Structure formats: C-alpha cells, structure tokens
mmCIF file of C-alpha atoms in Angstrom:
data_model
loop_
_atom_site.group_PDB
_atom_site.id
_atom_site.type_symbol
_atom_site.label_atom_id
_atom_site.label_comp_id
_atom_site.label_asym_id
_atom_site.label_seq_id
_atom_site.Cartn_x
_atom_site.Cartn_y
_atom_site.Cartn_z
ATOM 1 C CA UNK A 1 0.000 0.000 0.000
ATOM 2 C CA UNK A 2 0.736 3.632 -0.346
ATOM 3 C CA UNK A 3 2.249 4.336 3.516
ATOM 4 C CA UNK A 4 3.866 0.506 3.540
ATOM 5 C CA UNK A 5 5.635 2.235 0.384
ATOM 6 C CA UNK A 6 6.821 5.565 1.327
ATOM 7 C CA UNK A 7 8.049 4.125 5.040
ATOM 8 C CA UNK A 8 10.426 1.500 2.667
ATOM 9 C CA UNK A 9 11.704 4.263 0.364
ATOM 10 C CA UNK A 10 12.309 6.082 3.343
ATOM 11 C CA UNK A 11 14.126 3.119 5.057
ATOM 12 C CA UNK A 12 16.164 2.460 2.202
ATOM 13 C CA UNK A 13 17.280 6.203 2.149
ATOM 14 C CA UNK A 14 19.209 5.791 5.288
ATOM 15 C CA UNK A 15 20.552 2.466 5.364
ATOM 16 C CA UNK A 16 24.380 2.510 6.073
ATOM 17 C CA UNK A 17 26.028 2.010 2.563
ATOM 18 C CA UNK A 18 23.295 3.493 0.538
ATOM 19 C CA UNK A 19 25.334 5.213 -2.368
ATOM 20 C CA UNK A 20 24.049 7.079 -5.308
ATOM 21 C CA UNK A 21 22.881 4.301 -7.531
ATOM 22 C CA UNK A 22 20.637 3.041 -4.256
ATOM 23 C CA UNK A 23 19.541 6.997 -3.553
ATOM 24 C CA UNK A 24 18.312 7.282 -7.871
ATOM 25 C CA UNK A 25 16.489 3.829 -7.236
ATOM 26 C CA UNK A 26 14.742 5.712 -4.304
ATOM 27 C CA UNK A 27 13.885 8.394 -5.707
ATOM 28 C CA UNK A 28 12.133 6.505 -9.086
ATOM 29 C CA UNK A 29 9.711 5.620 -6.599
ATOM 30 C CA UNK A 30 9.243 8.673 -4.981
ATOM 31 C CA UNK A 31 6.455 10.772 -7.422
ATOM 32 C CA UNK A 32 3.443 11.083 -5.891
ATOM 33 C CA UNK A 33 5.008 10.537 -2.305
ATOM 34 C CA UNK A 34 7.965 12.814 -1.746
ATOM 35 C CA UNK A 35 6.533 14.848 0.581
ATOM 36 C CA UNK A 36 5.726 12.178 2.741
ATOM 37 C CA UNK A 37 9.301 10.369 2.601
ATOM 38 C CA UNK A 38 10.482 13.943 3.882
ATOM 39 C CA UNK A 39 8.641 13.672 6.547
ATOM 40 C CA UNK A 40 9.390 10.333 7.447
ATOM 41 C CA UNK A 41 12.996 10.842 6.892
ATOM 42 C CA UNK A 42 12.980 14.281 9.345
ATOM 43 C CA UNK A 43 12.508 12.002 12.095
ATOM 44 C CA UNK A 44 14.994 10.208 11.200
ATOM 45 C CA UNK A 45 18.952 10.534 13.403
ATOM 46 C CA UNK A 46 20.665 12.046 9.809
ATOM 47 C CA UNK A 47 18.289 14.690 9.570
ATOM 48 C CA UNK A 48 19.998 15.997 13.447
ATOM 49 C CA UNK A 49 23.111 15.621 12.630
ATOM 50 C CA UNK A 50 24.843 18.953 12.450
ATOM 51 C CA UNK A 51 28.318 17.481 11.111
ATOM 52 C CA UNK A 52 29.804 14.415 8.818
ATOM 53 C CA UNK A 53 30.947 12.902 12.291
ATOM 54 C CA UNK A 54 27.177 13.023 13.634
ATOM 55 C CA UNK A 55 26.087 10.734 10.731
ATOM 56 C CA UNK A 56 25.241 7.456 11.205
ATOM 57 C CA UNK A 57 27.920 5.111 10.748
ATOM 58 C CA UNK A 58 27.835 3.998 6.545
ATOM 59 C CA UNK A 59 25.328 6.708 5.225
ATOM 60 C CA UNK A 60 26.960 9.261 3.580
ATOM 61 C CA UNK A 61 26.505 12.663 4.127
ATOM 62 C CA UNK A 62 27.114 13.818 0.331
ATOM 63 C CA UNK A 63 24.258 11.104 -1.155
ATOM 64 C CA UNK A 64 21.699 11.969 1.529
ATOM 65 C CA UNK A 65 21.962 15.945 0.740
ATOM 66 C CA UNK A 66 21.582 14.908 -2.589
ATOM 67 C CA UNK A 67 18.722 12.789 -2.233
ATOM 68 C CA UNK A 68 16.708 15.461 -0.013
ATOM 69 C CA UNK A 69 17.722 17.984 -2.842
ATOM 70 C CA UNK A 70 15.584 15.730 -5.389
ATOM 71 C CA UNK A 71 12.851 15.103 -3.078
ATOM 72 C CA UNK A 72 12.510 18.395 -2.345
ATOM 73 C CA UNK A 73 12.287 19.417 -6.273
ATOM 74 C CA UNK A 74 9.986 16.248 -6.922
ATOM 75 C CA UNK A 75 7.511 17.919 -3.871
ATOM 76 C CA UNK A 76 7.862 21.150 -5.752
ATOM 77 C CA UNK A 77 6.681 19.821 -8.992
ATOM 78 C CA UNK A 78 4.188 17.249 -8.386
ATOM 79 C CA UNK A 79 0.437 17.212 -7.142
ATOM 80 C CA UNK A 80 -2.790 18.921 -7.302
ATOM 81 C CA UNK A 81 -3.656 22.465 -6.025
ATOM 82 C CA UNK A 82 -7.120 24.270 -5.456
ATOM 83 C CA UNK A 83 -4.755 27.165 -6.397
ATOM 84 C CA UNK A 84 -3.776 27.657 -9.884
ATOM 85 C CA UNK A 85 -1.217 30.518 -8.504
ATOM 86 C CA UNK A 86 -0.217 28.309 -5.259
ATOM 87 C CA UNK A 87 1.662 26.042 -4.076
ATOM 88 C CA UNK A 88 0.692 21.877 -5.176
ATOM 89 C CA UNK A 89 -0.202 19.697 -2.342
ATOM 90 C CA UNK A 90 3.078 17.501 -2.197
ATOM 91 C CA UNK A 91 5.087 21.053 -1.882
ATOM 92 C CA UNK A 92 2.438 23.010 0.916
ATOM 93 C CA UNK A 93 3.157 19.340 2.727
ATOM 94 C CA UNK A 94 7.054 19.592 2.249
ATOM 95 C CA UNK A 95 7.144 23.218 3.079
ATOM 96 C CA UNK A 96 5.349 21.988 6.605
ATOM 97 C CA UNK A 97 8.296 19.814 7.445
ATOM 98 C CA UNK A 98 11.157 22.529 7.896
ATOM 99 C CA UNK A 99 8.755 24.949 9.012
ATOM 100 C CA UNK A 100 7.953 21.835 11.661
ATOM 101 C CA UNK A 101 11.306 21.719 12.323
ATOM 102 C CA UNK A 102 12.429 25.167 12.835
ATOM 103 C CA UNK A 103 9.735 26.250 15.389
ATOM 104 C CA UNK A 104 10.941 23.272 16.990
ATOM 105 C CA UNK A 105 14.639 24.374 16.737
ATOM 106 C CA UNK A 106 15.692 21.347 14.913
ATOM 107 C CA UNK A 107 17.455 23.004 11.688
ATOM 108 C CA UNK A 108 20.070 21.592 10.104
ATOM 109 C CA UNK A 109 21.361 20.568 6.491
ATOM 110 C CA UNK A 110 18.393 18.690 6.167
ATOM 111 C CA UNK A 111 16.124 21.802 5.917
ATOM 112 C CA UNK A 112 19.013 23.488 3.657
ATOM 113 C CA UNK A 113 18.935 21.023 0.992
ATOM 114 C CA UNK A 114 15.166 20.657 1.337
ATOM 115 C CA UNK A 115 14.389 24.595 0.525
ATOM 116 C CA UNK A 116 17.118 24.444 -1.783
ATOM 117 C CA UNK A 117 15.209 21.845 -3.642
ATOM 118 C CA UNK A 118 12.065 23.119 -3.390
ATOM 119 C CA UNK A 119 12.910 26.780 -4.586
ATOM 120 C CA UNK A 120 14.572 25.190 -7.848
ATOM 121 C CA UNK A 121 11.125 24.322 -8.958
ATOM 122 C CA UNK A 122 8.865 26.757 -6.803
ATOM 123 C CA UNK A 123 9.603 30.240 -7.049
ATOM 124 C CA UNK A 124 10.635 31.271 -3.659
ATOM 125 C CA UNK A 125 8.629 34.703 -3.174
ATOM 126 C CA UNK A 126 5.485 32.217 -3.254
ATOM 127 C CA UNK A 127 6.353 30.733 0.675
ATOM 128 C CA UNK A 128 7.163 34.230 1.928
ATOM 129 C CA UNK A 129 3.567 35.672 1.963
ATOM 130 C CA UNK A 130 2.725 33.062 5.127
ATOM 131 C CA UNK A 131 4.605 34.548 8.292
ATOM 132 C CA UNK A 132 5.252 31.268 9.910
ATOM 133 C CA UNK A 133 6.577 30.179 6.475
ATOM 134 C CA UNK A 134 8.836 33.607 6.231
ATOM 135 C CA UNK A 135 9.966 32.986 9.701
ATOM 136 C CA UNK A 136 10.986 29.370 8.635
ATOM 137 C CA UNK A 137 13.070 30.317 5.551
ATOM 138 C CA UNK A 138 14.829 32.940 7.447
ATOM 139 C CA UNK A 139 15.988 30.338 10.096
ATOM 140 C CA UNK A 140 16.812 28.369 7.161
ATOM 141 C CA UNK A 141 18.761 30.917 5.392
ATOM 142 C CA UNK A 142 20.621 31.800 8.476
ATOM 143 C CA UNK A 143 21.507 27.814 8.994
ATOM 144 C CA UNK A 144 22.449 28.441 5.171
ATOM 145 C CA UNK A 145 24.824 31.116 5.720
ATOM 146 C CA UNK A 146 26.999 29.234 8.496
ATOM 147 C CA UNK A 147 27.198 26.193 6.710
ATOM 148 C CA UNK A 148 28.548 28.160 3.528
ATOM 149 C CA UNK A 149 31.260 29.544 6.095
ATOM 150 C CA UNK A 150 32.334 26.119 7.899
ATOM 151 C CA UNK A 151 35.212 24.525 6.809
ATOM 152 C CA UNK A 152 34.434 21.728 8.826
ATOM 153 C CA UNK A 153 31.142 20.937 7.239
ATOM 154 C CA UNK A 154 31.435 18.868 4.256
ATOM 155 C CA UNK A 155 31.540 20.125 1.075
ATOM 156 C CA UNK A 156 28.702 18.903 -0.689
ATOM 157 C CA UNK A 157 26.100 20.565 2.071
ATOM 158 C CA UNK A 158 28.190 23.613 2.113
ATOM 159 C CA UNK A 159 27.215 23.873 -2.132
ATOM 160 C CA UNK A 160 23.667 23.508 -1.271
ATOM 161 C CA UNK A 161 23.867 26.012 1.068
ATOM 162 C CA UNK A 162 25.475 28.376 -1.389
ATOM 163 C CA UNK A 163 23.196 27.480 -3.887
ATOM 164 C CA UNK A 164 20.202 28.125 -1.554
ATOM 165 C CA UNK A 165 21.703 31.429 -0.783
ATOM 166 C CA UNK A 166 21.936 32.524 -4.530
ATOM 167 C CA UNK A 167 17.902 31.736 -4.722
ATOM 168 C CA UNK A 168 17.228 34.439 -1.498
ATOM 169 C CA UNK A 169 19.616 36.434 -3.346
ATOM 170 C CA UNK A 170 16.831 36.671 -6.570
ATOM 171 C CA UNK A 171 13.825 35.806 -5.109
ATOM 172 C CA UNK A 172 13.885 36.701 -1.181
ATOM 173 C CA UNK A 173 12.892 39.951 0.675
ATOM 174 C CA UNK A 174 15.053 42.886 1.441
ATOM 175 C CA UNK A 175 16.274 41.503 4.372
ATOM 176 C CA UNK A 176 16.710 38.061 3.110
ATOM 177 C CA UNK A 177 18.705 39.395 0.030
ATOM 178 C CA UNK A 178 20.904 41.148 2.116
ATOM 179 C CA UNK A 179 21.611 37.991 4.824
ATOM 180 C CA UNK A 180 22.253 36.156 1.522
ATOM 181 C CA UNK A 181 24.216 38.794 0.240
ATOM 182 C CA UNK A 182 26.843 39.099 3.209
ATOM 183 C CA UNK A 183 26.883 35.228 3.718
ATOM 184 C CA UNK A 184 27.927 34.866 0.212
ATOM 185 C CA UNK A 185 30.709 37.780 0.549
ATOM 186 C CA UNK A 186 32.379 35.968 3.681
ATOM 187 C CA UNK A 187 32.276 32.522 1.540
ATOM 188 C CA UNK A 188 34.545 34.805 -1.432
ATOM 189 C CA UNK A 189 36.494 36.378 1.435
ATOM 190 C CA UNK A 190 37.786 33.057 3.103
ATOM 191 C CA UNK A 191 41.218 31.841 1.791
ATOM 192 C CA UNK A 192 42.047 29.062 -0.669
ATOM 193 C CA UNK A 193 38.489 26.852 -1.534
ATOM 194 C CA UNK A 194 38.531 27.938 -5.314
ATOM 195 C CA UNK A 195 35.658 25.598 -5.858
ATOM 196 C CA UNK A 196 33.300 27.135 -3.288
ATOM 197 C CA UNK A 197 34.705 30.219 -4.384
ATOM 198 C CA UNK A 198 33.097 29.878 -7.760
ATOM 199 C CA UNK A 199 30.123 28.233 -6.845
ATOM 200 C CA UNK A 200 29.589 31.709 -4.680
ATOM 201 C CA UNK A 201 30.677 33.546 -7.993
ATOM 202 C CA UNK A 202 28.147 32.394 -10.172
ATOM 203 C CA UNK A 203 25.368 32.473 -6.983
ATOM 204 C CA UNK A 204 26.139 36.386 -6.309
ATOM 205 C CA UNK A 205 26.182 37.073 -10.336
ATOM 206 C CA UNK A 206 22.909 35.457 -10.657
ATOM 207 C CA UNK A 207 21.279 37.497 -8.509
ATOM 208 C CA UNK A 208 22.250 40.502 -11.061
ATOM 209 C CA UNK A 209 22.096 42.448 -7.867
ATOM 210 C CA UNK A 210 24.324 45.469 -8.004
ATOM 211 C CA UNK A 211 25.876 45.653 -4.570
ATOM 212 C CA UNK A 212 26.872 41.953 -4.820
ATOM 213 C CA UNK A 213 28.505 42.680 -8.364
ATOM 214 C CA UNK A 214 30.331 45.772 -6.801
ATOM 215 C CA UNK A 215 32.142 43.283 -4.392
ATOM 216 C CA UNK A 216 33.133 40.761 -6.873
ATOM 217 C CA UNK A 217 34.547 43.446 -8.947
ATOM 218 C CA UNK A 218 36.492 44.672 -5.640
ATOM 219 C CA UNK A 219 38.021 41.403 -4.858
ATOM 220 C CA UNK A 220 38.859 40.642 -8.055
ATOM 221 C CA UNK A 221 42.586 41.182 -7.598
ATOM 222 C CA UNK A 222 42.947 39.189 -4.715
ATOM 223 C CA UNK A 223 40.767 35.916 -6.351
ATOM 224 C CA UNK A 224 43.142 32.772 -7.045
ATOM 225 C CA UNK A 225 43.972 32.807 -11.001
ATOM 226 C CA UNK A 226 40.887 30.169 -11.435
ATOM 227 C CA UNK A 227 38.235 32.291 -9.035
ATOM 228 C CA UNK A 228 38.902 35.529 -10.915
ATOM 229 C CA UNK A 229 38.683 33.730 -14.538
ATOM 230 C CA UNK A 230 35.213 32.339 -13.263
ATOM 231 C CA UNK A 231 34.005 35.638 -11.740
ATOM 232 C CA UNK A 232 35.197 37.810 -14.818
ATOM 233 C CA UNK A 233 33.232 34.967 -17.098
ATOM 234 C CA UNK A 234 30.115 35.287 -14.775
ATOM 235 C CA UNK A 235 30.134 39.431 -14.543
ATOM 236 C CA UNK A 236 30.132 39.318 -18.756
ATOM 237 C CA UNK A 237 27.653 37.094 -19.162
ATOM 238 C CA UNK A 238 24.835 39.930 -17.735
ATOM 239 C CA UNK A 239 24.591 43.155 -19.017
ATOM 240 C CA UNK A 240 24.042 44.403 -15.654
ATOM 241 C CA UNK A 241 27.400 42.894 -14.229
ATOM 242 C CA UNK A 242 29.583 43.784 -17.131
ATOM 243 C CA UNK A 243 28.971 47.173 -16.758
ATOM 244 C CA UNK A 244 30.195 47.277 -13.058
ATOM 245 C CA UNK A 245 33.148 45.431 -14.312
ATOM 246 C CA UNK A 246 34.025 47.653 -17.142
ATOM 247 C CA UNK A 247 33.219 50.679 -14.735
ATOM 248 C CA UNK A 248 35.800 49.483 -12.512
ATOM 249 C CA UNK A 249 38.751 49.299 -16.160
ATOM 250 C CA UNK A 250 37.408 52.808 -16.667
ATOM 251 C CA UNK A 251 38.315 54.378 -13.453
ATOM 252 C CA UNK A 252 41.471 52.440 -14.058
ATOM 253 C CA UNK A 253 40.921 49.850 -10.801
ATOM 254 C CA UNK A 254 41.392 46.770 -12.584
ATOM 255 C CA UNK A 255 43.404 46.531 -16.459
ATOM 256 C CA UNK A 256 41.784 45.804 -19.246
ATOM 257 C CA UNK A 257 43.490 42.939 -19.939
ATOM 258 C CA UNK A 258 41.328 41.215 -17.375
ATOM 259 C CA UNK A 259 38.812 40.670 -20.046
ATOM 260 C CA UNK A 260 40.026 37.875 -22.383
ATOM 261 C CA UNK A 261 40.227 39.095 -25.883
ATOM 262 C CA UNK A 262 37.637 37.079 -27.067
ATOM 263 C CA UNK A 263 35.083 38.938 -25.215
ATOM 264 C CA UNK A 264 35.717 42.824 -26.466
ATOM 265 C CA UNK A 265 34.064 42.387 -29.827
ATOM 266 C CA UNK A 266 30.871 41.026 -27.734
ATOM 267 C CA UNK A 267 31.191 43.854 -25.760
ATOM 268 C CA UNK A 268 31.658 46.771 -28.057
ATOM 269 C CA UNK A 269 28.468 45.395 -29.764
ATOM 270 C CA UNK A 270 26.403 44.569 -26.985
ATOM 271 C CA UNK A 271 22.875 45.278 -27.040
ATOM 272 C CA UNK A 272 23.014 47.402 -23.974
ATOM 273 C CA UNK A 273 23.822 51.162 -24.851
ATOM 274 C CA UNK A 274 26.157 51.909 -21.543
ATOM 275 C CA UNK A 275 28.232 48.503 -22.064
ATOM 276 C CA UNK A 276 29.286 49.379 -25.470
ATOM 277 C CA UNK A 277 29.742 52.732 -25.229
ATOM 278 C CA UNK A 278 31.894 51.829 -22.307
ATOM 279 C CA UNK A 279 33.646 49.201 -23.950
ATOM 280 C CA UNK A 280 34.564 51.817 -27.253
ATOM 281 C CA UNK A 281 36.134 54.194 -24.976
ATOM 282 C CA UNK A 282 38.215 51.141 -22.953
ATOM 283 C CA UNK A 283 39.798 49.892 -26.200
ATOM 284 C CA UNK A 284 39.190 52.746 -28.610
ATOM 285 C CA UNK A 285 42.878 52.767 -28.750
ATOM 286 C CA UNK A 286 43.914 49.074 -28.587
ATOM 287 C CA UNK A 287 43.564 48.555 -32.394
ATOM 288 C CA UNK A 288 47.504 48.575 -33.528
ATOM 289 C CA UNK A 289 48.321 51.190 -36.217
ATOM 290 C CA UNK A 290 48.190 50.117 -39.952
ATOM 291 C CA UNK A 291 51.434 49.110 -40.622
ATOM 292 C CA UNK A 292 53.101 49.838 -44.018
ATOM 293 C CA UNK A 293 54.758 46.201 -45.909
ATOM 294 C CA UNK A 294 58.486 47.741 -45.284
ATOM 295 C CA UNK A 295 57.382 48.442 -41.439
ATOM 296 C CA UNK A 296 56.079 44.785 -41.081
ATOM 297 C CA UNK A 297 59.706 43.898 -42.989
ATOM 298 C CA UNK A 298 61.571 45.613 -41.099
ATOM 299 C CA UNK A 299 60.066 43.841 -37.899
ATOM 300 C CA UNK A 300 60.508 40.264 -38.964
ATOM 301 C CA UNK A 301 64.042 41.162 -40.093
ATOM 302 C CA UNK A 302 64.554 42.165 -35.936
ATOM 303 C CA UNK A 303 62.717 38.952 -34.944
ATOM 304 C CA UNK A 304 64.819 36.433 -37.110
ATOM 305 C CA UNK A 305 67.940 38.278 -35.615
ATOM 306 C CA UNK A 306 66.735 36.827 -32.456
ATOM 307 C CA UNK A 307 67.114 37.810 -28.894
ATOM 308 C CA UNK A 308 67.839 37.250 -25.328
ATOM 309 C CA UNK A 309 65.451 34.681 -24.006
ATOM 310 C CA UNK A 310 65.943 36.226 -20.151
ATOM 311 C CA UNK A 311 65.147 39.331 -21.217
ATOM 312 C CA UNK A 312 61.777 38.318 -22.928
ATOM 313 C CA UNK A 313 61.006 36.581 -19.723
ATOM 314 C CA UNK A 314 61.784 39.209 -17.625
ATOM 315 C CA UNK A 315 59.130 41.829 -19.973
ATOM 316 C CA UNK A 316 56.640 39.059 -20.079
ATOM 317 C CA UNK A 317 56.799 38.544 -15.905
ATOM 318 C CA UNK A 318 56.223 42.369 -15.588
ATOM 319 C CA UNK A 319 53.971 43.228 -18.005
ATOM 320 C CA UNK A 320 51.893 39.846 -19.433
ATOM 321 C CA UNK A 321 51.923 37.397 -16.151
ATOM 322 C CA UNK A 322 49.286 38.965 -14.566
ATOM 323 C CA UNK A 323 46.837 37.415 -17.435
ATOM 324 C CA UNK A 324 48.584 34.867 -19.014
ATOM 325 C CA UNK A 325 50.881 31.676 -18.620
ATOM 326 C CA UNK A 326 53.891 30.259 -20.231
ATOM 327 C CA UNK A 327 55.530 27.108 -19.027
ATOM 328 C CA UNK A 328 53.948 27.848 -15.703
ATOM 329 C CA UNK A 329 55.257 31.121 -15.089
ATOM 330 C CA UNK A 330 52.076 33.417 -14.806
ATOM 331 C CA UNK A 331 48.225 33.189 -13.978
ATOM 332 C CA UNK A 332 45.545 31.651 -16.951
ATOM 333 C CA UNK A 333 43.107 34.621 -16.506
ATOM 334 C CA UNK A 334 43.677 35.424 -20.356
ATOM 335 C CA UNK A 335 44.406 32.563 -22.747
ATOM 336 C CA UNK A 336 47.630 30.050 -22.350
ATOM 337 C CA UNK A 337 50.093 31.112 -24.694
ATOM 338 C CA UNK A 338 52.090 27.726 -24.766
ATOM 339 C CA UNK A 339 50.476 27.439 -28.594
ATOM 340 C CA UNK A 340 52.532 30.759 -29.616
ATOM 341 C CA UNK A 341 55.625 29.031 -29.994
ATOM 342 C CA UNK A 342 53.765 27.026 -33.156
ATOM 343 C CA UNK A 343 52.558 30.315 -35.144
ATOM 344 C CA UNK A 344 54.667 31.306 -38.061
ATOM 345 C CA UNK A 345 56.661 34.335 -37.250
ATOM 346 C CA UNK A 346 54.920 36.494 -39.944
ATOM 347 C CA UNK A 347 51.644 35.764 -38.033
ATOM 348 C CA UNK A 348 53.288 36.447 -34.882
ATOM 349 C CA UNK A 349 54.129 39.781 -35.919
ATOM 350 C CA UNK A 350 50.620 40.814 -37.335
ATOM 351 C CA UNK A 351 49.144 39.498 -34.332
#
C-alpha cells in the first residue's frame, strides 16, 4: 500500500552504505510521495546531525543531501492544487516539514537542501507571503549562511547552502537578500576553496544584484587565477554585471586585460547602450596602427635576428603574467600562450 511504500523508500534512504545508484532507485519511486518520505525521513537521526561525524555510521553525508535535494524538487513539482497561482499539495506538505522543524529548533542541512530543492522548482517569493513560512526560511537561510562559512562541514552541504543562498539572493525579501548577500561575501572572502569560491561567484552574479557585483569586482585582484577567470566569465555574461566590471577598467581599478580578448568584440556590440559605449572608450585605442609592408619587414628582419630569451622573460613577468601563462610562469586569466611558440613568425608579428 501507499504508507507501507513511502516508510520502505524512506528506510532504504538511510541504510548505512546506501550510495548514489541506491539513492536514484529511491527516488524513481518517490512521485506522488515525496513529501511524505520527507517527513518520514525528518525524524529520522541524519536529519539531526549537524556534522559528517554526527552521521550514522555507513550513510553518507554527500548522497543523503543529494537525495533530499531531489525530493525536495519532486515535492515542488508534483500534485494537485485548489490554487492555480499556489503552491501543489506535495510542496504546501514539504514546506510543513522545515517549518515543523524550525519552530521546533531542529534546523540543520536537512532543511538546507530541502528549501534548496524546493525553490529550484517553486519560485521562492510564493512561501514568503505566510509569516510562519517567512519565519521558517529565514531560520533556514541563516543555517544556510553558516554552513557556507564552515570549513568543517562537508563540502557537498556547504554547495547547497550556497546554492540556496543565490535563490534568497533573486527571489527573497530585502532583508533576506541582504543575509544572503553578506553570507555569500564571507564565503569569497575566506582563503584558498577555489571551488566554493566559484560556486559563490556564479550564486552572487545570478542574482544581477548590483551591490553583490560591486564586491566581486572589488576582490577581483585578490581571487586565485581560477576564481577571478570564473568571476570575470560570470560578470560578462549579464549586461548588468559587465557594466560594473568595465566601470571598474574605466576608473582604471582593474586593467583591461582582465577581459580575455575574445570577449571585447561582444562587448563593443552589446545590445546594452552603456556597455558598449563603455567598452569603445576602454579599447578605442587598442587597435595597432596600420602598418606599411616595409614596417612589417623591417620587424621580422629584428625577430629572425633573435634575442635574449631572459630578457623576454623578464618583460613578459612584468607586463603579461598577470593574465597569461607560459611554461607555468604566470596566472591563466587570459588565454595560455604555450600554442605561440607554433605560429609562423609572420603571423606572430601581425598578431
């Protein structure tokens, strides 16, 4: 029957060695009944446990966050409603299990990955209207925002958490936004962790929110090689962000080489008005003058001559490392010039 069901999914869920191939088999069986395995699995000892250690011995910490991820998007998208601008059954029912467990004071990275999951599908401005349901997502968000920050917390809830925090970001309050907002900032402001570093890039981006691109754009300089690459990729990709980004070359607090090269035709033709007008008067004058065929000559001539390799080195350490690499020596913010050494020396020289 349908209870004898759900309590077996459930069961399955948290059996010690239960990996991801288990946790998909689970879930195929979940439609129709996620809600109700959420609630049977909030009872459960995983959902306390506020660390990897407090886990119970063989169920993994990654899988289950996982697996309450999904069930929380299958709630979201599944069942009737007597509302055709509400919430569905399944996701009113798994909205009342963190919002159980945080008047109870029971939050944890259970609820995390369970919002999480449920704003992916449901639009989260749609819970905040309820004031017990507000009050719930705050306490979640707040959870949220510590387990971003915690080292100690593995790394799997700590990207739901970010992820969660890049929904409030777009969809919360004010006040939510802003939580979200300085939660994600600490994350970027924490040494080494490039992955959750970009994972609170793209999370800050996508909120197209103006103070949060402001702050990328400030720490830009002090991002790892890989961080700054993903956040300079992320800030083009929205009109909204680019501009705060090329605002930043104009007033000459970041080069312009930190846009790759393959992104300044996009830019000067962009759509938006104040991006390329910004981006003709950044590299109005990068265009190299027309050379005459004796000029161009008289260059390969000097190249063929050859040179001293330390000195190159020495002009490409002070003026190209900062964007580029060559046989390790420099950071891959621009493209790798390794492949240079291939090119023809004619098309080195027109280049």
């Amino acid at each position: 029957s349908g209870p004898n069901v759900t309590e077996a999914l459930a069961a399955a869920a948290v059996q010690p060695g239960t990996d991801a191939w288990i946790a998909r088999a689970v879930l195929s069986g979940a439609v129709g009944r996620a809600a109700a395995m959420l609630a049977r699995l909030s009872t459960s000892p995983v959902a306390a446990a506020a660390s990897a250690d407090e886990m119970p011995r063989g169920c993994s910490a990654e899988v289950l966050a996982d697996l309450v991820f999904a069930l929380g998007v299958t709630a979201a998208g599944t069942g009737p409603t007597d509302d055709p601008g509400g919430l569905g059954h399944h996701a009113a029912d798994a909205v009342g299990v963190f919002v159980t467990r945080a008047a109870a004071g029971r939050t944890t990275w259970f609820d995390i990955a369970l919002l999480a999951g449920l704003a992916d599908r449901c639009d989260l401005r749609r819970l905040l209207g309820d004031a017990d349901v507000r009050a719930a997502c705050g306490t979640v968000l707040t959870a949220a925002g510590h387990t971003a920050g915690d080292r100690a917390i593995p790394a799997s809830w700590r990207k739901l958490a970010i992820r969660l925090l890049g929904t409030a970001l777009r969809q919360g309050d004010a006040a939510l936004a802003a939580e979200a907002r300085e939660a994600l900032q600490t994350v970027l402001a924490t040494a080494g962790e490039p992955d959750l570093k970009r994972a609170a890039v793209a999370a800050l981006v996508s909120g197209a929110d103006a103070a949060a691109a402001a702050a990328i754009v400030e720490a830009l300089p002090a991002f790892e090689p890989a961080v700054r690459t993903a956040a300079v990729t992320a800030l083009l990709d929205r009109n909204e962000t680019a501009a705060a980004l090329l605002a930043a070359i104009e007033a000459k607090a970041l080069s312009p080489a930190v846009v790759p090269l393959e992104r300044r035709a996009a830019l000067e033709a962009a759509t938006d008005p104040a991006v390329r007008a910004a981006a003709g008067r950044i590299w109005a004058h990068a265009a190299s003058p027309g050379l005459s065929a004796e000029e161009v000559e008289s260059l390969l001539a000097t190249v063929r001559r050859g040179g001293l390799a330390a000195h190159g080195r020495d002009i490409f350490l002070k003026n190209c490392a900062s964007c580029h690499q060559v046989s390790g020596a420099g950071h891959l913010v621009g493209p790798a010039l390794a492949e240079a050494v291939e090119r023809p020396i004619e098309q080195l020289v027109m280049d």
